[in-house]
CSV table of C-alpha atoms and ligand atoms in Angstrom, one decimal:
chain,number,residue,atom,x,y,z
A,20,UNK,CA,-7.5,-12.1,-13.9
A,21,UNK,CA,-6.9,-10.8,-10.2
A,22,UNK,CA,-3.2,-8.6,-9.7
A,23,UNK,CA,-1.6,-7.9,-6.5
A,24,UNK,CA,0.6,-5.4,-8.9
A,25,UNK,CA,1.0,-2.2,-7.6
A,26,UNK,CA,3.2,1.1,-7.6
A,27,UNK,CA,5.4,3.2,-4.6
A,28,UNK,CA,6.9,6.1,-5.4
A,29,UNK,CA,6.5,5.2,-9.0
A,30,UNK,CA,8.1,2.1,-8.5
A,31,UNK,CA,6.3,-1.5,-9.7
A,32,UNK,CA,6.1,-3.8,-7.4
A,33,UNK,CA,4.3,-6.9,-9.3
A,34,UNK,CA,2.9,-8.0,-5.6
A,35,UNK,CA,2.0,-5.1,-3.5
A,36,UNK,CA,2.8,-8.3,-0.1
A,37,UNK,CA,6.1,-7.6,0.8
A,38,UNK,CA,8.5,-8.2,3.9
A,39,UNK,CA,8.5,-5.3,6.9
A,40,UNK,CA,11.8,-4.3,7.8
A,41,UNK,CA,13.3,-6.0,10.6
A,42,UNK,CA,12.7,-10.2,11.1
A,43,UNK,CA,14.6,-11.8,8.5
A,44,UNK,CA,16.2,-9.4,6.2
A,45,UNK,CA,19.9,-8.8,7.8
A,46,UNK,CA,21.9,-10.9,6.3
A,47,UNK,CA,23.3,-11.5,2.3
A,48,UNK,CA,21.9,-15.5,2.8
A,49,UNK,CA,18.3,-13.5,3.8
A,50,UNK,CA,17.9,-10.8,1.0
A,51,UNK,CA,18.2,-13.9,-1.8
A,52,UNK,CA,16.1,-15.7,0.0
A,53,UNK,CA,13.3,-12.7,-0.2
A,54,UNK,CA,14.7,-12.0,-4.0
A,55,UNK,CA,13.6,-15.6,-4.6
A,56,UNK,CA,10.1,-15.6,-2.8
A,57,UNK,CA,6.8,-14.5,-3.5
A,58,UNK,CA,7.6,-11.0,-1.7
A,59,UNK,CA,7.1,-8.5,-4.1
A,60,UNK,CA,10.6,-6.3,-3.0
A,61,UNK,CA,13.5,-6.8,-1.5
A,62,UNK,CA,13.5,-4.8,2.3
A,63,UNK,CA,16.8,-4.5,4.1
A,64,UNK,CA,17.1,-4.4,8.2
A,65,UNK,CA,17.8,-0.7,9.1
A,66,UNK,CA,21.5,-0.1,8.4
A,67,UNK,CA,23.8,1.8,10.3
A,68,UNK,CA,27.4,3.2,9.3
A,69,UNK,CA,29.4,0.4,11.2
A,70,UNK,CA,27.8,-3.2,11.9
A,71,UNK,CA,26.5,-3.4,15.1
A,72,UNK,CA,25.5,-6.4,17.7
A,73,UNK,CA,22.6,-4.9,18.8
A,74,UNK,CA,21.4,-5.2,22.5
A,75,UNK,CA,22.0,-7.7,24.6
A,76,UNK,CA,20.0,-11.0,24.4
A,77,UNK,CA,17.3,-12.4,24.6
A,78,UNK,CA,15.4,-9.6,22.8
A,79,UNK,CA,12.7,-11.2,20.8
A,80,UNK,CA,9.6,-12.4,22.6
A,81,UNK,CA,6.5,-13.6,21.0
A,82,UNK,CA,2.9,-15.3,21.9
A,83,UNK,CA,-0.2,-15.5,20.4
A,84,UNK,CA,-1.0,-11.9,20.2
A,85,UNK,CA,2.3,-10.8,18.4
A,86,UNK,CA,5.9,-10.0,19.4
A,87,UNK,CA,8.2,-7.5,21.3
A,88,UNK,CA,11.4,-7.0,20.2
A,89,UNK,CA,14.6,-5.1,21.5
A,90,UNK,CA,17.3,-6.0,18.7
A,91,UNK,CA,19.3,-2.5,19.2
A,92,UNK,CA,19.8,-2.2,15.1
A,93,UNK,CA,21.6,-5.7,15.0
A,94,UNK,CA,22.8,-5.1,11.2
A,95,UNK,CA,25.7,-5.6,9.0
A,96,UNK,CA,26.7,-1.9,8.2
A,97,UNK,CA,25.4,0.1,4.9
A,98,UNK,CA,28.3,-1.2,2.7
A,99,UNK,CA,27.0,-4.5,2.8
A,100,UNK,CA,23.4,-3.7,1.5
A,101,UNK,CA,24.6,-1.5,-0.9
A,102,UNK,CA,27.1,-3.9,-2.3
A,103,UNK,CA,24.9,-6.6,-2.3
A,104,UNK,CA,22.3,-6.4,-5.4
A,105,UNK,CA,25.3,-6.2,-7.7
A,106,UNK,CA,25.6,-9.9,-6.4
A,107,UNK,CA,22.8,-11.2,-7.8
A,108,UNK,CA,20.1,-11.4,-10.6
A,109,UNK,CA,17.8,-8.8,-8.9
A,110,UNK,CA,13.9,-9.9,-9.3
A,111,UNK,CA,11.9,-7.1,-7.6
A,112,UNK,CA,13.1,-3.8,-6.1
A,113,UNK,CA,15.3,-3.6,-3.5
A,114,UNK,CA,14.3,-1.4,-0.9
A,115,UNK,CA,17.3,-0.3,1.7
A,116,UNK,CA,16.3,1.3,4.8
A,117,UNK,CA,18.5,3.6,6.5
A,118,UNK,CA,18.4,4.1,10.1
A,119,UNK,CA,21.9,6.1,11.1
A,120,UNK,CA,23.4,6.6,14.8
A,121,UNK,CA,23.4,10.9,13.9
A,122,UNK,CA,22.7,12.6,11.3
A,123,UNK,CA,25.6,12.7,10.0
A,124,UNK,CA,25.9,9.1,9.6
A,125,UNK,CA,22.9,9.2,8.0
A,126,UNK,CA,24.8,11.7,5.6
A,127,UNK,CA,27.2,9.6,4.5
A,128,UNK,CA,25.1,7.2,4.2
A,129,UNK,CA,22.8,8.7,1.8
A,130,UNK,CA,25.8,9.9,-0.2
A,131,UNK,CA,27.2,6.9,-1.3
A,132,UNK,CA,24.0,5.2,-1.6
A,133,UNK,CA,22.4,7.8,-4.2
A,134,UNK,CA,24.5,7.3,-6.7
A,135,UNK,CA,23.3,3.2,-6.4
A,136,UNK,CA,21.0,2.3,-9.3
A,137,UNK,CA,20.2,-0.8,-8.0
A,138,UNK,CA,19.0,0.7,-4.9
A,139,UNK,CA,15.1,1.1,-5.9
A,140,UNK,CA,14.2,3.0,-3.0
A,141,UNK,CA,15.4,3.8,0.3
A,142,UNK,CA,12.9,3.9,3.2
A,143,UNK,CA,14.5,6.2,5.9
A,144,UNK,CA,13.4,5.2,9.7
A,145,UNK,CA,12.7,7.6,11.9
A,146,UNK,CA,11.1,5.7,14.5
A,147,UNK,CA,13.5,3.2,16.6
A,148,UNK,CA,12.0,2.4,19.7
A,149,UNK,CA,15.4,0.3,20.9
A,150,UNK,CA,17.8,2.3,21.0
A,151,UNK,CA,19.1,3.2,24.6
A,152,UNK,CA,19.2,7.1,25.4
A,153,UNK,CA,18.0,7.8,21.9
A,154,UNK,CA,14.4,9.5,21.5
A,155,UNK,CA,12.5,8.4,18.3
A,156,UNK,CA,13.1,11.2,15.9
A,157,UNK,CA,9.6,11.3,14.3
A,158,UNK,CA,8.2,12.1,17.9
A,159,UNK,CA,9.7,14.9,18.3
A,160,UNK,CA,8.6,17.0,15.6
A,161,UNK,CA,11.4,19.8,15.7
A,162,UNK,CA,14.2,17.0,14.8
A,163,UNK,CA,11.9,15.6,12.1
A,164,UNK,CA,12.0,18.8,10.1
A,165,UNK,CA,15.8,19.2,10.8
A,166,UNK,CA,16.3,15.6,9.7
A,167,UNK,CA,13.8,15.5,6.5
A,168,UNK,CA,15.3,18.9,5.3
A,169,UNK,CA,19.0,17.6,5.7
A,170,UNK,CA,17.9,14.3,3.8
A,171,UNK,CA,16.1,16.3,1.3
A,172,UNK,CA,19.6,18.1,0.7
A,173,UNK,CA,21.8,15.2,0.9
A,174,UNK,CA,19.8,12.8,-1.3
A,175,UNK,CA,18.1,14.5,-4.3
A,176,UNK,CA,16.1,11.1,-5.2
A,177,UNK,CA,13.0,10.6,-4.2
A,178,UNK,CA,12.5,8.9,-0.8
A,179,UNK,CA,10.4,7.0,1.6
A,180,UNK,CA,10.0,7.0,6.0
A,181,UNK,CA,9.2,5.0,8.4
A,182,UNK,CA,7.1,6.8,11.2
A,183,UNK,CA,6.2,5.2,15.1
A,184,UNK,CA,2.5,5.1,15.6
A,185,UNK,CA,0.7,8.2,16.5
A,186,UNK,CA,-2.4,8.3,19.0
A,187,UNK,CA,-3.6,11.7,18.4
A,188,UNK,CA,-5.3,13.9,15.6
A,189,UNK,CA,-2.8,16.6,16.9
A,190,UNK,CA,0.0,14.5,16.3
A,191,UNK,CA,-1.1,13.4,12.6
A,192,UNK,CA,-1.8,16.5,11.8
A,193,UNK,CA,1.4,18.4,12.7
A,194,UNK,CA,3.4,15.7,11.6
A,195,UNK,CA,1.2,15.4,8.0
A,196,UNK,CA,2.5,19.3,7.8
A,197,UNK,CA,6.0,18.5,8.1
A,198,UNK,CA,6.0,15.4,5.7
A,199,UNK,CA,3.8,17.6,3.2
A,200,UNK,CA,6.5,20.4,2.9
A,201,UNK,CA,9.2,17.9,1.4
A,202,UNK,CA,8.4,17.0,-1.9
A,203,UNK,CA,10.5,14.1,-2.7
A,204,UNK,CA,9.0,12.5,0.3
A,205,UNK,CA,7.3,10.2,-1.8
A,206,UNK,CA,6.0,7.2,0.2
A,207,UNK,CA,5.2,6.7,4.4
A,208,UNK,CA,5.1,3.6,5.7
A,209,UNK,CA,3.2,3.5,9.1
A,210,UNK,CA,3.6,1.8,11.7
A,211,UNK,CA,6.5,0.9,13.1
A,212,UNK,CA,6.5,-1.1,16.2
A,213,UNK,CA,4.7,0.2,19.3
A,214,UNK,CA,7.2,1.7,21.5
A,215,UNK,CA,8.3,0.8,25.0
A,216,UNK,CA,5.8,-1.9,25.6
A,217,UNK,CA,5.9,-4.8,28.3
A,218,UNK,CA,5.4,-7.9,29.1
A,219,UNK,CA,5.2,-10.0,31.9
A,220,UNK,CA,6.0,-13.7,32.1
A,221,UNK,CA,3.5,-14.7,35.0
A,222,UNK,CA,5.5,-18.2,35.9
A,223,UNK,CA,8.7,-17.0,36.8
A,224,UNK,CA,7.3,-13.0,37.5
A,225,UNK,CA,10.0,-11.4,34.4
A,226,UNK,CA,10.2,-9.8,32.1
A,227,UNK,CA,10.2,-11.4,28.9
A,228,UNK,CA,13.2,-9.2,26.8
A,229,UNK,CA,16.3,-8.1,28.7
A,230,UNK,CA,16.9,-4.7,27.3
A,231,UNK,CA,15.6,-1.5,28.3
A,232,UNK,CA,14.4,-3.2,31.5
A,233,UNK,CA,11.8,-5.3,29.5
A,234,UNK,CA,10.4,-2.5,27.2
A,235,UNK,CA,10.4,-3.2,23.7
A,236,UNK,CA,8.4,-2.4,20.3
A,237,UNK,CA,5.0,-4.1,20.3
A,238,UNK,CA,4.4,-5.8,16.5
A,239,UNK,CA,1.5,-8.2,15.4
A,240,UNK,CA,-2.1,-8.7,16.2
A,241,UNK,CA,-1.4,-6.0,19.4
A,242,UNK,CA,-1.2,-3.1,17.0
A,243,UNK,CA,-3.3,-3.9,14.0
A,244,UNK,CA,-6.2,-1.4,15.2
A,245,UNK,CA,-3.2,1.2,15.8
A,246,UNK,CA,-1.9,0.6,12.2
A,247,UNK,CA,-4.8,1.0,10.4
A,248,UNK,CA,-5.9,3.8,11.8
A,249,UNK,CA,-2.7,5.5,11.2
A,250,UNK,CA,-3.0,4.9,7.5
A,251,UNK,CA,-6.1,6.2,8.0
A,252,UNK,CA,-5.7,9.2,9.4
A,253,UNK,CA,-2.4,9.8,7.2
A,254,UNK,CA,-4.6,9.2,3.8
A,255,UNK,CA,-7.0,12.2,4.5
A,256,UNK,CA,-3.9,14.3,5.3
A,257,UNK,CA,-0.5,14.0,2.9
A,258,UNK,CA,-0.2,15.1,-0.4
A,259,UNK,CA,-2.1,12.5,-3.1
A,260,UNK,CA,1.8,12.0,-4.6
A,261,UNK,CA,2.7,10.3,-1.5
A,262,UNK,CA,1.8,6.7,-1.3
A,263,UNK,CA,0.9,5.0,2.3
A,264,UNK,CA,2.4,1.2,2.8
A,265,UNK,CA,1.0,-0.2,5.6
A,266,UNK,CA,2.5,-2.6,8.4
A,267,UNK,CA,1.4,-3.3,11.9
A,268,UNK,CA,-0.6,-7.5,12.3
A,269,UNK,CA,-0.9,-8.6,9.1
A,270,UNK,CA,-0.8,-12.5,8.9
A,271,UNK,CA,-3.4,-13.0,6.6
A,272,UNK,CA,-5.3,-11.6,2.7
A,273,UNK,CA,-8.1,-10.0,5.2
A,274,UNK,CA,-5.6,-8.0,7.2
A,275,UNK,CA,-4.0,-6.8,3.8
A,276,UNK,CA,-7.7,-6.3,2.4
A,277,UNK,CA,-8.1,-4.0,5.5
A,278,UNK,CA,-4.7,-2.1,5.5
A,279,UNK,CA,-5.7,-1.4,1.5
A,280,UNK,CA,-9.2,-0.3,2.3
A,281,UNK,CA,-7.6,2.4,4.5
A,282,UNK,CA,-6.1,3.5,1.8
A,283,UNK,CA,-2.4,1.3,1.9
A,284,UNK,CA,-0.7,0.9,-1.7
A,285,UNK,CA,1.4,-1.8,0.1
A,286,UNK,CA,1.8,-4.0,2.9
A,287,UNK,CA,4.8,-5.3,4.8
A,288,UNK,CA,4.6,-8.1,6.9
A,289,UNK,CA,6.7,-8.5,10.4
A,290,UNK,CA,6.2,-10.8,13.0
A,291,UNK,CA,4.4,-13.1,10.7
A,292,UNK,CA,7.4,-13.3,8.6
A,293,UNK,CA,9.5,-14.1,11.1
A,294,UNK,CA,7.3,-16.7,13.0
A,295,UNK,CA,6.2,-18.6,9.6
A,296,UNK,CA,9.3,-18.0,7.5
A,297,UNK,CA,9.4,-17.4,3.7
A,298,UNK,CA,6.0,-18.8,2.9
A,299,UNK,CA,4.2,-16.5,4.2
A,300,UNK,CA,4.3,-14.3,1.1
A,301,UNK,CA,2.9,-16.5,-1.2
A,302,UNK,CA,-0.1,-18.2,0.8
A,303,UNK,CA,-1.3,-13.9,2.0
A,304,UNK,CA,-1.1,-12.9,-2.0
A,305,UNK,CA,-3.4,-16.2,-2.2
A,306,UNK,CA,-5.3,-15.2,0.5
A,307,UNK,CA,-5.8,-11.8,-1.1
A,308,UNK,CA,-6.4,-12.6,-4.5
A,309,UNK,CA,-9.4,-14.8,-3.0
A,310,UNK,CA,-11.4,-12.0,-1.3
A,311,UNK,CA,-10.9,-9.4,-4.3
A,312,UNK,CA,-12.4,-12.8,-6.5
A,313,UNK,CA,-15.2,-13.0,-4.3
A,314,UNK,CA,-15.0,-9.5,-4.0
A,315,UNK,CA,-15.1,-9.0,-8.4
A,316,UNK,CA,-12.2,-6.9,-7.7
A,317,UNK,CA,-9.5,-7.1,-10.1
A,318,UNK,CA,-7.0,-4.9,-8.8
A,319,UNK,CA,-5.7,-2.9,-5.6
A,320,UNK,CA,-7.3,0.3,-6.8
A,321,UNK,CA,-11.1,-1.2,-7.1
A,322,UNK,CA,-10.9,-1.0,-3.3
A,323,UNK,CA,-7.7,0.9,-2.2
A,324,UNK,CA,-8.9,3.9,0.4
A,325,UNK,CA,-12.6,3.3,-0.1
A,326,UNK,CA,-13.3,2.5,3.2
A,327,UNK,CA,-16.8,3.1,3.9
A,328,UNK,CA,-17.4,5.6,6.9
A,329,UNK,CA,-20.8,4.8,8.5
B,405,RRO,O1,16.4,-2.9,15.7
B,405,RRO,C1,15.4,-2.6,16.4
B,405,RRO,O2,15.4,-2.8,17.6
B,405,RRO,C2,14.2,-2.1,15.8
B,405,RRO,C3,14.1,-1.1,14.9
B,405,RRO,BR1,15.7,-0.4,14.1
B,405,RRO,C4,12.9,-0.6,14.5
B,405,RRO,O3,12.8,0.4,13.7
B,405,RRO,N1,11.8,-1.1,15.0
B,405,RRO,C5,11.8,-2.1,15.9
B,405,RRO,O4,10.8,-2.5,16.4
B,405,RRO,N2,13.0,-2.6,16.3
């Protein structure tokens, strides 16, 4: 028998496929409709204090290669995904991730949603590429301290972040450092989109988003190199408590296979989500389970991190 099980931050996940925060998880309607899938949690859209609109359309592109998106933190506002697992039969753990204006929005926040048992996890992002005149916290590595050690404070559970991709063994290890000096920083998931990317529309010589003069955050088969490598690199460097999910072009079991290798516990899937919709969960565990069968593996852990370095 071949399991996709696997565990984040101590949590079970009984499929370690799940959905990337951002396409498709914004709305009430779309969190059932992932609590009734093959995903193995529940992941929110990054909330905010208030509801917000987002940036101004359109700010979704996508080809062949993957997908740029400027959606500005479209989102309903944290009392909505806080309030909403006590409106269903909850089938997998519900993952919220928190994405606040300032830091003290992130404060409050954090307060009310502690004391939330149905709240599994909370994966905190500190890596928006959309938001006009806002830097990405987690590339500025002075602000990431001052934010994890407020968190830390604020929210005595244990707790996940979302980083940006990094480029440089400098980068991974100062920020490594930082992340290793917070214990209940329990999980990292890498990559969020790639930052401030374009693309041109050749016909009509555009952009292809509005926003941000065309610049958006890269996602799919673009940054699947960028992703792995940033699990990678992050695997020889945090603490062994802190488990890596990995997200960045996975539309298929191989790219999961590959994520895991580098030493992922999990795997979220974004642009392939939203292009295919809901089924993608269930045929990528297939996909999966077939290479570790051929494979003889029988779990994630035969293989997780054992890349082979020639
Ligand atoms: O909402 C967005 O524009 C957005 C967010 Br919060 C994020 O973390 N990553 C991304 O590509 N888009």
């Amino acid at each position: 028998m071949v399991t996709l099980e696997t565990k984040i931050a101590g949590v079970v996940l009984s499929n370690c496929i799940y959905n990337a925060s951002g396409p498709r998880c914004t709305s009430p309607k779309q969190l059932i409709e992932l609590n009734e899938s093959n995903s193995g949690a529940i992941l929110t859209k990054s909330c905010t204090e208030n509801m917000r609109e987002g940036n101004r359309t359109p700010k979704y592109y996508s080809n062949e290669m993957g997908s740029l998106n400027s959606n500005g933190l479209e989102n309903l506002g944290y009392k909505i995904y806080s309030n909403f697992p006590y409106s269903i039969d909850l089938k997998k753990p519900y993952i919220v991730s928190v994405s606040g204006m300032s830091v003290y929005e992130n404060i409050n926040i954090l307060t009310e949603l502690k004391d939330n048992e149905r709240v599994s996890l909370i994966e905190f992002n500190l890596s928006c590429p959309n938001i006009i005149d806002k830097p990405q916290i987690a590339y500025d590595f002075t602000l990431m301290d001052e934010y994890l050690h407020i968190i830390t404070h604020t929210y005595n559970r244990k707790f996940g972040i979302k980083l940006p991709p990094y480029f440089d063994p400098f980068q991974f290890d100062r920020a490594a450092e930082i992340i290793n000096k917070y214990p209940l920083v329990k999980y990292v998931t890498c990559i969020n989109s790639v930052g401030n990317a374009l693309i041109i529309d050749t016909i009509n010589e555009t952009t292809v988003i509005h926003p941000k003069s065309g610049h958006g955050g890269l996602g799919g088969h673009y940054i699947k190199p960028i992703g792995l490598a940033n699990i990678r690199q992050f695997s020889k460097r945090l603490r062994k408590d802190i488990d890596l999910i990995g997200v960045g072009g996975i539309y298929n079991g191989m790219d999961a296979f590959e994520y895991i290798l580098c030493g992922a516990s999990a795997v979220q899937v974004g642009t392939c989500y939203y292009e295919e919709g809901i089924e993608c969960f269930e045929r990528i565990s297939n996909e999966l389970k077939n290479i570790m069968r051929e494979k003889s593996y029988k779990n994630i852990k035969d293989f997780k991190g054992k890349l082979i370095e020639i």
